[in-house]
């Protein structure tokens, strides 16, 4: 990596209608019916920002924090969210990474 990370200023935090429709069709539900629609909307907006700001010729890999599976989303809604977030037709390869929330210290022994 040879460049500094760049800051992306976001004026609109809401996903566009096309992204919402795509999610609703995949999840077989309406975004308005989800208990925490703001959380899902934020992840959908992140998927748009990744598409807008990723140059597929330069970007070889994206590393994104995995959305926390929660009881407010059923499995189909959650997998639909992951599918849109990591859409391989529009984005370079992506690693979704998640810790378990515990701090650990690792030592390598020789």
XYZ file of N, CA and C in Angstrom:
330
model
N 0.851 -1.169 0.000
C 0.000 0.000 0.000
C 0.891 1.224 0.000
N 0.705 2.090 -0.955
C 1.620 3.203 -1.109
C 1.004 4.571 -0.847
N -0.289 4.642 -0.664
C -0.933 5.939 -0.458
C -1.578 6.009 0.906
N -1.840 7.231 1.308
C -2.542 7.465 2.562
C -4.021 7.130 2.388
N -4.678 6.649 3.447
C -6.133 6.457 3.352
C -6.811 7.789 3.085
N -7.918 7.758 2.363
C -8.612 9.007 2.104
C -9.922 9.040 2.871
N -10.280 10.205 3.291
C -11.515 10.403 4.045
C -12.625 10.706 3.060
N -13.730 10.022 3.215
C -14.892 10.230 2.350
C -15.953 10.947 3.178
N -16.276 12.150 2.770
C -17.304 12.916 3.459
C -18.658 12.567 2.855
N -19.605 12.225 3.707
C -20.918 11.778 3.258
C -21.955 12.831 3.632
N -22.686 13.297 2.631
C -23.725 14.293 2.866
C -25.079 13.647 3.130
N -25.293 12.485 2.524
C -26.576 11.807 2.648
C -26.339 10.420 3.238
N -26.949 10.140 4.369
C -26.761 8.852 5.033
C -27.801 7.812 4.640
N -28.719 8.165 3.768
C -29.780 7.224 3.396
C -29.442 6.550 2.078
N -29.683 5.227 1.994
C -29.440 4.545 0.726
C -30.450 4.983 -0.326
N -30.069 4.857 -1.598
C -30.996 5.264 -2.659
C -32.092 4.223 -2.847
N -33.102 4.584 -3.574
C -34.287 3.736 -3.747
C -33.952 2.418 -4.436
N -33.019 2.430 -5.366
C -32.639 1.197 -6.069
C -32.033 0.173 -5.118
N -31.161 0.632 -4.232
C -30.549 -0.265 -3.244
C -31.597 -0.804 -2.287
N -32.494 0.045 -1.852
C -33.558 -0.398 -0.939
C -34.450 -1.438 -1.617
N -34.823 -1.187 -2.856
C -35.668 -2.137 -3.590
C -34.955 -3.472 -3.772
N -33.681 -3.412 -4.105
C -32.901 -4.639 -4.270
C -32.883 -5.439 -2.969
N -32.655 -4.755 -1.848
C -32.653 -5.421 -0.549
C -34.028 -6.015 -0.228
N -35.081 -5.228 -0.426
C -36.433 -5.706 -0.108
C -36.804 -6.924 -0.941
N -36.384 -6.957 -2.202
C -36.674 -8.116 -3.044
C -35.908 -9.355 -2.585
N -34.657 -9.156 -2.190
C -33.853 -10.292 -1.722
C -34.343 -10.804 -0.376
N -34.657 -9.884 0.522
C -35.045 -10.239 1.892
C -36.521 -10.589 2.011
N -37.287 -10.291 0.969
C -38.726 -10.570 0.969
C -39.423 -9.855 2.137
N -39.050 -8.591 2.334
C -39.678 -7.771 3.375
C -39.508 -6.310 2.993
N -40.180 -5.455 3.695
C -40.044 -4.013 3.493
C -39.073 -3.468 4.540
N -38.223 -2.554 4.126
C -37.259 -1.962 5.043
C -37.965 -1.286 6.220
N -39.095 -0.683 5.958
C -39.855 0.005 7.007
C -40.354 -0.949 8.088
N -40.456 -2.257 7.774
C -40.987 -3.234 8.723
C -39.913 -3.801 9.652
N -38.651 -3.553 9.351
C -37.558 -4.093 10.156
C -37.446 -3.283 11.442
N -37.197 -3.963 12.559
C -37.169 -3.301 13.860
C -36.146 -2.169 13.930
N -34.948 -2.415 13.424
C -33.892 -1.396 13.484
C -33.483 -1.020 12.065
N -34.397 -0.398 11.370
C -34.171 -0.061 9.957
C -33.005 0.887 9.764
N -32.704 1.717 10.780
C -31.570 2.634 10.662
C -30.242 1.893 10.550
N -30.114 0.795 11.267
C -28.890 -0.008 11.209
C -28.743 -0.633 9.823
N -29.811 -1.226 9.319
C -29.774 -1.845 7.986
C -29.529 -0.775 6.922
N -30.168 0.364 7.067
C -29.976 1.451 6.104
C -28.520 1.908 6.066
N -27.888 1.953 7.220
C -26.490 2.372 7.284
C -25.582 1.388 6.537
N -25.859 0.094 6.683
C -25.060 -0.914 5.969
C -25.336 -0.867 4.474
N -26.577 -0.620 4.100
C -26.897 -0.489 2.670
C -26.198 0.731 2.082
N -26.158 1.810 2.843
C -25.462 3.012 2.372
C -23.958 2.755 2.247
N -23.406 1.993 3.179
C -21.994 1.636 3.085
C -21.712 0.863 1.801
N -22.599 -0.034 1.424
C -22.394 -0.787 0.172
C -22.352 0.165 -1.017
N -23.192 1.195 -1.005
C -23.173 2.191 -2.084
C -21.863 2.967 -2.091
N -21.401 3.356 -0.907
C -20.152 4.115 -0.820
C -18.963 3.286 -1.294
N -18.981 2.006 -0.993
C -17.906 1.134 -1.479
C -17.905 1.093 -3.007
N -19.080 0.978 -3.595
C -19.175 0.945 -5.064
C -18.730 2.267 -5.681
N -19.127 3.368 -5.071
C -18.804 4.694 -5.611
C -17.322 5.035 -5.495
N -16.671 4.520 -4.465
C -15.311 4.953 -4.164
C -14.244 3.883 -4.355
N -14.610 2.791 -4.979
C -13.658 1.725 -5.232
C -13.343 1.680 -6.713
N -12.085 1.813 -7.011
C -11.628 1.691 -8.389
C -11.201 0.242 -8.590
N -11.962 -0.515 -9.374
C -11.681 -1.940 -9.534
C -10.331 -2.218 -10.170
N -9.760 -1.251 -10.891
C -8.442 -1.448 -11.481
C -7.337 -1.339 -10.425
N -7.547 -0.501 -9.435
C -6.540 -0.293 -8.401
C -6.778 -1.132 -7.153
N -8.028 -1.309 -6.785
C -8.355 -2.004 -5.544
C -8.346 -3.507 -5.780
N -7.523 -4.197 -5.020
C -7.410 -5.650 -5.168
C -8.178 -6.404 -4.086
N -8.418 -5.755 -2.957
C -9.092 -6.413 -1.846
C -9.722 -5.363 -0.935
N -10.938 -5.631 -0.498
C -11.618 -4.795 0.491
C -11.728 -5.587 1.789
N -11.483 -4.930 2.900
C -11.655 -5.544 4.212
C -12.701 -4.714 4.949
N -13.806 -5.358 5.301
C -14.942 -4.658 5.899
C -15.360 -5.400 7.166
N -15.731 -4.650 8.180
C -16.245 -5.253 9.404
C -17.564 -5.957 9.111
N -17.681 -7.186 9.557
C -18.894 -7.965 9.364
C -20.010 -7.402 10.239
N -21.179 -7.113 9.666
C -22.301 -6.673 10.513
C -22.625 -7.748 11.564
N -22.902 -7.306 12.753
C -23.193 -8.252 13.838
C -24.536 -8.922 13.593
N -24.565 -10.262 13.556
C -25.870 -10.937 13.458
C -26.665 -10.650 14.731
N -27.911 -10.335 14.570
C -28.720 -9.950 15.716
C -30.121 -10.527 15.576
N -30.821 -10.543 16.681
C -32.173 -11.080 16.674
C -33.173 -10.165 15.974
N -32.799 -8.901 15.730
C -33.735 -8.006 15.056
C -33.820 -8.303 13.563
N -32.901 -9.109 13.038
C -32.953 -9.530 11.631
C -33.113 -11.039 11.571
N -34.034 -11.495 10.749
C -34.121 -12.941 10.563
C -33.008 -13.361 9.608
N -32.701 -14.647 9.495
C -31.571 -15.089 8.669
C -31.632 -14.637 7.207
N -32.804 -14.606 6.608
C -32.916 -14.186 5.204
C -32.577 -12.700 5.070
N -33.048 -11.885 6.001
C -32.742 -10.449 5.974
C -31.253 -10.205 6.162
N -30.638 -10.958 7.079
C -29.210 -10.806 7.343
C -28.372 -11.237 6.131
N -28.699 -12.375 5.550
C -27.934 -12.859 4.395
C -28.133 -11.947 3.185
N -29.300 -11.358 3.048
C -29.535 -10.395 1.972
C -28.653 -9.165 2.159
N -28.535 -8.721 3.390
C -27.665 -7.591 3.697
C -26.211 -7.911 3.343
N -25.747 -9.096 3.714
C -24.376 -9.502 3.386
C -24.176 -9.619 1.885
N -25.170 -10.108 1.197
C -25.075 -10.262 -0.258
C -24.927 -8.908 -0.953
N -25.697 -7.939 -0.530
C -25.605 -6.599 -1.132
C -24.286 -5.932 -0.746
N -23.879 -6.097 0.493
C -22.641 -5.485 0.963
C -21.423 -6.028 0.217
N -21.430 -7.298 -0.092
C -20.244 -7.925 -0.691
C -20.471 -8.338 -2.142
N -21.295 -7.627 -2.856
C -21.665 -7.969 -4.234
C -20.423 -8.093 -5.130
N -20.090 -9.313 -5.521
C -18.881 -9.553 -6.308
C -19.021 -9.171 -7.772
N -20.223 -8.883 -8.216
C -20.400 -8.400 -9.586
C -19.977 -6.939 -9.728
N -20.013 -6.209 -8.627
C -19.734 -4.770 -8.670
C -18.525 -4.350 -7.849
N -17.995 -5.257 -7.037
C -16.881 -4.916 -6.152
C -15.742 -5.920 -6.299
N -14.534 -5.505 -5.926
C -13.425 -6.460 -5.904
C -13.626 -7.461 -4.756
N -12.786 -8.463 -4.659
C -12.920 -9.430 -3.557
C -12.952 -8.727 -2.200
N -13.745 -9.292 -1.290
C -13.953 -8.667 0.012
C -13.801 -9.704 1.111
N -13.144 -9.284 2.186
C -13.078 -10.086 3.404
C -13.973 -9.406 4.424
N -14.930 -10.143 4.957
C -15.765 -9.653 6.044
C -15.185 -10.226 7.323
N -14.776 -9.356 8.238
C -14.046 -9.806 9.416
C -14.764 -9.356 10.684
N -14.757 -10.225 11.668
C -15.437 -9.906 12.925
C -14.713 -10.568 14.081
N -14.514 -9.842 15.145
C -13.952 -10.409 16.360
C -15.081 -10.851 17.279
N -14.695 -11.324 18.452
C -15.715 -11.763 19.408
C -15.917 -10.754 20.529
N -15.269 -9.579 20.395
C -15.462 -8.534 21.383
C -14.546 -8.632 22.586
N -13.676 -9.644 22.622
C -12.758 -9.794 23.742
C -11.373 -9.317 23.342
N -10.687 -8.683 24.277
C -9.328 -8.273 24.023
C -8.417 -9.464 24.288
N -7.497 -9.693 23.371
C -6.558 -10.792 23.564
C -5.149 -10.284 23.294
N -4.216 -10.980 23.851
C -2.816 -10.680 23.636
C -2.153 -11.977 23.213
N -1.552 -12.002 22.058
C -0.930 -13.223 21.551
C 0.577 -13.073 21.578
N 1.231 -14.128 21.970
C 2.687 -14.185 21.942
C 3.098 -15.320 21.029
N 4.091 -15.041 20.230
C 4.607 -16.084 19.342
C 5.851 -16.662 19.987
N 5.852 -17.968 20.169
C 7.018 -18.598 20.789
C 7.868 -19.258 19.722
N 9.183 -19.227 19.961
C 10.090 -19.837 18.987
C 10.786 -21.023 19.592
